[in-house]
């Protein structure tokens, strides 16, 4: 990933950390392709307006999760936030302390499970789209070896999705990942 020039990620991370209520207000932090996704103890401590005004911030979304939209540089800001706030340690100390109504807790669990899987599912979907374009516009034969290989790779994430979900769920609930994957494998076993 190419780093933007003239962007002080450490300062941006410090400003975001200050305006979400500091270390003590953060339960967990993850990022996707363009957003920092915070789970906060008290969302009212976050200053949305100040965060929106920070150079490098595209916007803020405050639904079930507090999200700061950064764009392509999100990984750099995330890394600085982890360093500044010692958030890996903070997350382990706060695990299981998320409060909210049943809907908010359900969303928190579901996003925590599916967040790590987004890249694999998106890549598989993009490969399927490329395969569709190659067959419809460039004459790639469905009987050919190239089609079969690309199709096999694109189907893998979807075919083994129960195993991926089992692993991610085990990580979220801090349980044995190998046992969870074995149970997930039961769902894809060919003789079931």
Coordinates of N, CA and C in Angstrom, one line a residue:
X1 N 0.8 -1.2 0.0 CA 0.0 0.0 0.0 C 0.9 1.2 0.0
X2 N 0.5 2.2 -0.8 CA 1.3 3.4 -1.0 C 0.9 4.4 0.1
X3 N 1.9 5.0 0.8 CA 1.7 5.9 1.8 C 1.5 7.3 1.3
X4 N 0.5 8.1 1.7 CA 0.3 9.4 1.3 C 1.4 10.3 1.7
X5 N 1.8 11.2 0.9 CA 2.9 12.2 1.2 C 2.2 13.3 2.0
X6 N 3.1 14.0 2.8 CA 2.6 15.1 3.6 C 1.5 14.8 4.6
X7 N 1.4 13.6 5.0 CA 0.4 13.3 6.0 C 1.1 12.8 7.3
X8 N 0.8 13.4 8.4 CA 1.4 13.1 9.7 C 0.4 12.1 10.4
X9 N 0.7 10.8 10.2 CA -0.3 9.8 10.7 C -0.2 9.7 12.2
X10 N 0.9 10.0 12.8 CA 1.1 10.0 14.3 C 0.2 11.1 14.9
X11 N 0.2 12.3 14.3 CA -0.6 13.4 14.8 C -2.0 13.1 14.6
X12 N -2.4 12.6 13.5 CA -3.8 12.3 13.2 C -4.3 11.2 14.2
X13 N -3.5 10.2 14.4 CA -3.9 9.2 15.4 C -4.1 9.7 16.8
X14 N -3.1 10.6 17.2 CA -3.2 11.2 18.5 C -4.5 12.1 18.6
X15 N -4.8 12.8 17.6 CA -6.0 13.7 17.6 C -7.3 12.8 17.7
X16 N -7.3 11.7 16.9 CA -8.5 10.9 16.9 C -8.6 10.2 18.3
X17 N -7.5 9.7 18.8 CA -7.5 9.1 20.1 C -8.1 10.0 21.2
X18 N -7.6 11.3 21.2 CA -8.1 12.3 22.1 C -9.6 12.5 22.0
X19 N -10.1 12.6 20.7 CA -11.5 13.0 20.4 C -12.5 11.8 20.5
X20 N -12.0 10.6 20.7 CA -12.9 9.5 20.9 C -13.1 9.2 22.4
X21 N -12.4 10.0 23.2 CA -12.5 9.8 24.7 C -11.3 9.2 25.3
X22 N -10.2 9.0 24.5 CA -9.0 8.5 25.1 C -9.0 7.0 25.2
X23 N -7.9 6.5 25.6 CA -7.7 5.0 25.8 C -8.8 4.4 26.6
X24 N -9.1 5.0 27.7 CA -10.0 4.4 28.7 C -11.4 4.3 28.1
X25 N -11.8 4.9 27.0 CA -13.1 4.8 26.4 C -13.2 3.8 25.3
X26 N -12.0 3.2 24.9 CA -12.0 2.3 23.8 C -12.1 0.8 24.3
X27 N -13.0 0.1 23.8 CA -13.1 -1.4 24.1 C -12.3 -2.1 23.1
X28 N -12.5 -1.8 21.8 CA -11.7 -2.5 20.8 C -11.6 -1.5 19.6
X29 N -10.7 -1.8 18.7 CA -10.4 -1.1 17.5 C -10.0 -2.1 16.4
X30 N -10.7 -2.0 15.3 CA -10.3 -2.7 14.1 C -10.4 -1.8 12.9
X31 N -9.9 -2.2 11.8 CA -10.0 -1.4 10.6 C -10.4 -2.2 9.4
X32 N -11.1 -1.6 8.5 CA -11.4 -2.3 7.2 C -10.6 -1.6 6.1
X33 N -11.1 -1.6 4.9 CA -10.3 -1.0 3.8 C -10.2 0.5 3.9
X34 N -11.2 1.2 4.5 CA -11.2 2.6 4.5 C -11.5 3.2 5.9
X35 N -11.9 2.4 6.9 CA -12.4 3.0 8.1 C -11.8 2.4 9.3
X36 N -11.6 3.2 10.4 CA -11.3 2.8 11.7 C -12.6 2.5 12.4
X37 N -12.7 1.3 13.0 CA -14.0 0.9 13.6 C -13.8 0.7 15.1
X38 N -14.3 1.7 15.8 CA -14.2 1.7 17.3 C -15.4 1.1 17.9
X39 N -15.2 0.3 19.0 CA -16.2 0.0 19.9 C -15.9 0.7 21.2
X40 N -16.8 1.7 21.5 CA -16.5 2.6 22.6 C -17.4 2.2 23.8
X41 N -16.9 2.5 25.0 CA -17.6 2.3 26.2 C -18.8 3.3 26.3
X42 N -18.4 4.6 26.0 CA -19.4 5.7 26.1 C -19.3 6.5 24.8
X43 N -20.2 6.3 23.9 CA -20.1 7.0 22.6 C -20.3 8.5 22.8
X44 N -21.0 8.9 23.8 CA -21.2 10.4 24.0 C -19.9 11.1 24.3
X45 N -18.8 10.4 24.7 CA -17.5 11.0 25.0 C -16.8 11.4 23.7
X46 N -17.2 10.8 22.6 CA -16.6 11.1 21.3 C -17.1 12.4 20.7
X47 N -16.1 13.2 20.2 CA -16.5 14.5 19.7 C -16.5 14.3 18.1
X48 N -17.6 14.0 17.6 CA -17.8 13.8 16.1 C -17.3 15.0 15.3
X49 N -17.8 16.1 15.7 CA -17.5 17.4 14.9 C -16.0 17.6 14.8
X50 N -15.3 17.5 16.0 CA -13.8 17.7 15.9 C -13.1 16.7 15.1
X51 N -13.6 15.4 15.2 CA -13.0 14.4 14.4 C -13.2 14.7 12.9
X52 N -14.4 15.1 12.5 CA -14.7 15.4 11.1 C -13.8 16.5 10.5
X53 N -13.4 17.4 11.4 CA -12.6 18.6 11.0 C -11.1 18.2 10.8
X54 N -10.7 17.1 11.3 CA -9.3 16.7 11.3 C -8.8 16.5 9.8
X55 N -7.6 17.0 9.5 CA -7.1 16.8 8.1 C -6.8 15.3 8.0
X56 N -7.3 14.7 6.9 CA -7.1 13.3 6.7 C -8.3 12.4 7.0
X57 N -9.3 13.0 7.7 CA -10.6 12.3 8.0 C -11.6 12.7 7.0
X58 N -12.2 11.7 6.4 CA -13.2 11.9 5.3 C -14.6 12.1 6.0
X59 N -14.8 11.4 7.0 CA -16.1 11.5 7.7 C -16.2 10.6 8.9
X60 N -17.4 10.6 9.6 CA -17.7 9.8 10.7 C -19.0 9.1 10.6
X61 N -19.1 7.8 10.9 CA -20.4 7.1 10.9 C -20.6 6.6 12.3
X62 N -21.7 6.9 12.9 CA -21.9 6.5 14.3 C -23.2 5.7 14.4
X63 N -23.1 4.4 14.0 CA -24.2 3.4 14.1 C -23.6 2.1 14.6
X64 N -24.1 1.7 15.7 CA -23.7 0.4 16.3 C -22.2 0.4 16.6
X65 N -21.4 0.9 15.8 CA -20.0 1.1 15.9 C -19.6 2.5 15.6
X66 N -18.6 3.1 16.2 CA -18.1 4.4 15.9 C -17.1 4.3 14.9
X67 N -17.3 4.7 13.6 CA -16.4 4.6 12.5 C -15.9 5.9 12.1
X68 N -14.5 5.9 11.9 CA -13.9 7.1 11.4 C -13.4 6.8 10.0
X69 N -13.9 7.5 9.0 CA -13.5 7.2 7.6 C -12.3 7.9 7.2
X70 N -11.2 7.1 6.9 CA -9.9 7.7 6.6 C -9.6 7.6 5.1
X71 N -10.0 6.5 4.5 CA -9.6 6.3 3.1 C -8.5 5.2 3.0
X72 N -7.7 5.3 1.9 CA -6.7 4.3 1.7 C -5.5 4.3 2.7
X73 N -5.4 5.4 3.5 CA -4.3 5.4 4.5 C -4.7 4.9 5.8
X74 N -5.9 4.2 5.9 CA -6.4 3.8 7.2 C -5.4 2.9 7.9
X75 N -4.7 2.0 7.2 CA -3.8 1.1 7.9 C -2.7 1.8 8.6
X76 N -2.2 2.9 8.0 CA -1.1 3.7 8.7 C -1.6 4.4 9.9
X77 N -2.8 4.9 9.9 CA -3.4 5.6 11.1 C -3.7 4.5 12.1
X78 N -4.2 3.4 11.7 CA -4.5 2.3 12.7 C -3.2 1.9 13.4
X79 N -2.1 1.7 12.7 CA -0.8 1.3 13.3 C -0.4 2.3 14.3
X80 N -0.5 3.6 14.0 CA -0.1 4.6 14.9 C -1.0 4.6 16.2
X81 N -2.3 4.4 16.0 CA -3.2 4.3 17.1 C -2.9 3.2 18.0
X82 N -2.6 2.1 17.5 CA -2.2 0.9 18.3 C -1.0 1.2 19.1
X83 N 0.0 1.9 18.5 CA 1.3 2.3 19.2 C 0.9 3.3 20.3
X84 N 0.2 4.3 20.0 CA -0.1 5.4 20.9 C -0.9 5.0 22.1
X85 N -1.9 4.2 21.8 CA -2.9 3.9 22.8 C -2.7 2.5 23.5
X86 N -1.7 1.8 23.0 CA -1.4 0.4 23.5 C -2.8 -0.3 23.5
X87 N -3.5 -0.3 22.4 CA -4.8 -0.8 22.3 C -5.0 -2.3 22.3
X88 N -3.9 -3.0 21.9 CA -4.0 -4.5 22.0 C -4.2 -4.9 23.4
X89 N -3.4 -4.3 24.3 CA -3.5 -4.5 25.7 C -4.9 -4.1 26.3
X90 N -5.3 -2.9 25.8 CA -6.6 -2.3 26.3 C -7.7 -3.3 25.9
X91 N -7.7 -3.8 24.6 CA -8.7 -4.7 24.2 C -8.8 -5.9 25.0
X92 N -7.7 -6.5 25.4 CA -7.7 -7.8 26.2 C -8.2 -7.5 27.6
X93 N -7.9 -6.3 28.1 CA -8.5 -5.9 29.4 C -10.0 -5.6 29.4
X94 N -10.5 -5.1 28.3 CA -11.9 -4.8 28.1 C -12.8 -5.9 27.6
X95 N -12.2 -7.0 27.2 CA -13.0 -8.0 26.5 C -14.2 -8.4 27.4
X96 N -15.3 -8.5 26.8 CA -16.5 -8.9 27.5 C -17.2 -7.7 28.3
X97 N -16.7 -6.5 28.2 CA -17.2 -5.4 29.0 C -18.1 -4.5 28.1
X98 N -18.4 -4.9 26.9 CA -19.3 -4.1 26.1 C -20.7 -4.1 26.6
X99 N -21.2 -2.9 26.8 CA -22.6 -2.7 27.4 C -23.4 -2.1 26.3
X100 N -24.7 -2.3 26.3 CA -25.6 -1.8 25.4 C -26.8 -2.6 25.3
X101 N -27.8 -2.2 24.5 CA -29.0 -3.0 24.5 C -28.7 -4.3 23.7
X102 N -29.7 -5.2 23.6 CA -29.4 -6.5 23.0 C -29.1 -6.3 21.5
X103 N -29.7 -5.4 20.8 CA -29.4 -5.2 19.4 C -28.0 -4.7 19.2
X104 N -27.5 -3.8 20.0 CA -26.1 -3.3 19.9 C -25.1 -4.4 20.2
X105 N -25.4 -5.2 21.2 CA -24.5 -6.3 21.6 C -24.5 -7.4 20.4
X106 N -25.6 -7.6 19.8 CA -25.7 -8.6 18.7 C -24.9 -8.1 17.5
X107 N -25.0 -6.8 17.2 CA -24.3 -6.2 16.1 C -22.8 -6.2 16.4
X108 N -22.4 -6.0 17.7 CA -21.0 -6.0 18.1 C -20.4 -7.4 17.9
X109 N -21.1 -8.4 18.2 CA -20.7 -9.8 18.1 C -20.6 -10.2 16.6
X110 N -21.6 -9.9 15.8 CA -21.6 -10.2 14.4 C -20.5 -9.5 13.6
X111 N -20.3 -8.2 13.9 CA -19.3 -7.5 13.2 C -17.9 -8.0 13.6
X112 N -17.8 -8.4 14.9 CA -16.5 -8.9 15.3 C -16.2 -10.3 14.7
X113 N -17.2 -11.1 14.4 CA -17.0 -12.4 13.7 C -16.7 -12.2 12.2
X114 N -17.5 -11.3 11.5 CA -17.3 -11.2 10.1 C -16.3 -10.3 9.6
X115 N -15.8 -9.3 10.4 CA -14.8 -8.3 10.0 C -13.6 -9.0 9.4
X116 N -13.0 -10.0 10.1 CA -11.8 -10.6 9.5 C -12.0 -11.4 8.2
X117 N -13.3 -11.7 7.9 CA -13.6 -12.5 6.7 C -13.9 -11.7 5.5
X118 N -14.0 -10.4 5.7 CA -14.4 -9.5 4.5 C -13.4 -9.6 3.4
X119 N -12.2 -9.6 3.7 CA -11.2 -9.6 2.6 C -11.3 -10.9 1.8
X120 N -11.4 -12.0 2.4 CA -11.5 -13.3 1.7 C -12.7 -13.4 0.8
X121 N -13.9 -12.9 1.4 CA -15.1 -13.0 0.6 C -15.1 -12.0 -0.5
X122 N -14.5 -10.8 -0.3 CA -14.5 -9.8 -1.4 C -13.5 -10.3 -2.5
X123 N -12.4 -10.9 -2.1 CA -11.5 -11.4 -3.1 C -12.1 -12.5 -4.0
X124 N -12.8 -13.4 -3.3 CA -13.5 -14.4 -4.0 C -14.6 -13.9 -5.0
X125 N -15.3 -12.9 -4.5 CA -16.4 -12.2 -5.3 C -15.7 -11.5 -6.5
X126 N -14.6 -10.9 -6.3 CA -13.9 -10.2 -7.4 C -13.4 -11.2 -8.5
X127 N -12.9 -12.3 -8.0 CA -12.5 -13.4 -8.9 C -13.6 -13.9 -9.7
X128 N -14.8 -14.1 -9.1 CA -16.0 -14.5 -9.8 C -16.4 -13.5 -10.9
X129 N -16.3 -12.2 -10.6 CA -16.6 -11.1 -11.5 C -15.6 -11.2 -12.7
X130 N -14.3 -11.3 -12.4 CA -13.3 -11.4 -13.5 C -13.5 -12.6 -14.3
X131 N -13.9 -13.7 -13.8 CA -14.2 -14.9 -14.5 C -15.4 -14.7 -15.4
X132 N -16.4 -14.0 -14.9 CA -17.6 -13.7 -15.8 C -17.2 -12.8 -16.9
X133 N -16.4 -11.8 -16.7 CA -15.9 -10.9 -17.8 C -15.1 -11.7 -18.8
X134 N -14.2 -12.6 -18.3 CA -13.4 -13.3 -19.2 C -14.2 -14.3 -20.1
X135 N -15.2 -14.9 -19.5 CA -16.0 -15.8 -20.3 C -17.0 -15.1 -21.3
X136 N -17.6 -14.0 -20.9 CA -18.5 -13.3 -21.7 C -17.9 -12.4 -22.8
X137 N -16.7 -11.8 -22.5 CA -16.2 -10.8 -23.4 C -14.9 -11.2 -24.1
X138 N -14.2 -12.2 -23.5 CA -12.9 -12.5 -24.0 C -12.8 -14.0 -24.5
X139 N -14.0 -14.7 -24.5 CA -14.1 -16.0 -25.0 C -13.4 -17.1 -24.2
X140 N -13.2 -16.9 -23.0 CA -12.6 -18.0 -22.1 C -13.6 -19.1 -22.1
X141 N -13.2 -20.3 -22.4 CA -14.1 -21.5 -22.5 C -14.3 -22.0 -21.1
X142 N -15.5 -22.4 -20.8 CA -15.8 -23.0 -19.5 C -15.3 -24.4 -19.3
X143 N -14.9 -25.0 -20.5 CA -14.3 -26.3 -20.4 C -12.8 -26.3 -20.3
X144 N -12.2 -25.1 -20.4 CA -10.8 -25.0 -20.4 C -10.2 -25.1 -19.0
X145 N -8.9 -25.4 -19.0 CA -8.2 -25.5 -17.7 C -8.0 -24.2 -17.0
X146 N -7.8 -23.1 -17.7 CA -7.7 -21.8 -17.0 C -9.0 -21.4 -16.3
X147 N -10.2 -21.6 -16.9 CA -11.4 -21.4 -16.3 C -11.6 -22.2 -15.0
X148 N -11.3 -23.5 -15.1 CA -11.4 -24.4 -14.0 C -10.6 -23.9 -12.8
X149 N -9.3 -23.5 -13.1 CA -8.4 -23.1 -12.0 C -9.0 -21.8 -11.3
X150 N -9.3 -20.8 -12.1 CA -9.8 -19.5 -11.6 C -11.1 -19.8 -10.8
X151 N -12.0 -20.6 -11.3 CA -13.3 -21.0 -10.7 C -13.0 -21.7 -9.4
X152 N -12.1 -22.6 -9.4 CA -11.7 -23.3 -8.1 C -11.2 -22.4 -7.0
X153 N -10.4 -21.5 -7.4 CA -9.8 -20.5 -6.5 C -10.9 -19.6 -5.9
X154 N -11.8 -19.1 -6.8 CA -12.9 -18.2 -6.5 C -13.9 -18.9 -5.6
X155 N -14.1 -20.2 -5.8 CA -15.1 -20.9 -5.0 C -14.6 -21.3 -3.6
X156 N -13.3 -21.3 -3.4 CA -12.7 -21.9 -2.2 C -13.2 -21.1 -0.9
X157 N -13.2 -19.8 -1.0 CA -13.6 -19.0 0.2 C -15.1 -19.3 0.5
X158 N -15.9 -19.4 -0.5 CA -17.3 -19.7 -0.3 C -17.6 -21.1 0.2
X159 N -16.9 -22.0 -0.4 CA -17.0 -23.5 -0.1 C -16.6 -23.7 1.4
X160 N -15.5 -23.1 1.8 CA -15.0 -23.3 3.1 C -15.4 -22.3 4.1
X161 N -16.4 -21.5 3.8 CA -16.9 -20.4 4.6 C -17.3 -20.9 6.0
X162 N -17.9 -22.0 6.2 CA -18.2 -22.5 7.5 C -17.0 -22.7 8.4
X163 N -15.9 -23.1 7.8 CA -14.7 -23.2 8.6 C -14.1 -21.9 9.0
X164 N -14.1 -20.9 8.0 CA -13.7 -19.6 8.3 C -14.5 -18.9 9.4
X165 N -15.8 -19.1 9.3 CA -16.7 -18.5 10.3 C -16.4 -19.1 11.7
X166 N -16.2 -20.4 11.7 CA -16.0 -21.1 12.9 C -14.7 -20.6 13.6
X167 N -13.6 -20.4 12.8 CA -12.4 -19.9 13.3 C -12.6 -18.5 13.9
X168 N -13.2 -17.6 13.1 CA -13.4 -16.3 13.5 C -14.3 -16.2 14.8
X169 N -15.3 -17.0 14.9 CA -16.1 -17.1 16.0 C -15.4 -17.5 17.3
X170 N -14.5 -18.5 17.1 CA -13.7 -19.0 18.2 C -12.7 -17.9 18.7
X171 N -12.2 -17.1 17.8 CA -11.3 -16.0 18.1 C -12.1 -15.0 18.9
X172 N -13.3 -14.7 18.4 CA -14.2 -13.7 19.1 C -14.5 -14.1 20.5
X173 N -14.9 -15.4 20.7 CA -15.3 -15.9 22.0 C -14.2 -16.5 22.8
X174 N -12.9 -16.3 22.3 CA -11.7 -16.8 23.0 C -11.8 -18.3 23.4
X175 N -12.1 -19.1 22.4 CA -12.2 -20.5 22.7 C -11.3 -21.3 21.7
X176 N -11.3 -22.6 21.8 CA -10.3 -23.4 21.0 C -10.7 -23.3 19.5
X177 N -9.7 -22.7 18.8 CA -10.0 -22.4 17.4 C -10.0 -23.7 16.5
X178 N -9.1 -24.7 16.9 CA -9.0 -25.9 16.2 C -10.3 -26.8 16.3
X179 N -10.8 -26.8 17.5 CA -12.1 -27.5 17.7 C -13.2 -26.9 17.0
X180 N -13.3 -25.6 17.0 CA -14.3 -24.8 16.2 C -14.2 -25.1 14.7
X181 N -12.9 -25.1 14.2 CA -12.8 -25.4 12.8 C -13.1 -26.8 12.4
X182 N -12.9 -27.8 13.4 CA -13.3 -29.2 13.1 C -14.8 -29.3 13.0
X183 N -15.5 -28.5 13.9 CA -17.0 -28.5 13.8 C -17.4 -27.9 12.5
X184 N -16.8 -26.8 12.1 CA -17.1 -26.1 10.8 C -16.9 -27.1 9.7
X185 N -15.8 -27.9 9.8 CA -15.5 -28.8 8.7 C -16.5 -29.9 8.5
X186 N -17.3 -30.2 9.6 CA -18.4 -31.1 9.5 C -19.4 -30.7 8.5
X187 N -19.6 -29.4 8.4 CA -20.6 -28.8 7.5 C -20.2 -28.9 6.0
X188 N -18.9 -29.0 5.8 CA -18.5 -29.1 4.4 C -18.0 -30.5 4.0
X189 N -18.0 -31.4 4.9 CA -17.6 -32.8 4.6 C -18.4 -33.3 3.5
X190 N -17.8 -33.9 2.4 CA -18.6 -34.3 1.3 C -19.6 -35.5 1.5
X191 N -19.4 -36.2 2.6 CA -20.4 -37.4 2.7 C -21.5 -37.1 3.7
X192 N -21.7 -35.8 4.1 CA -22.8 -35.5 5.0 C -24.1 -35.5 4.4

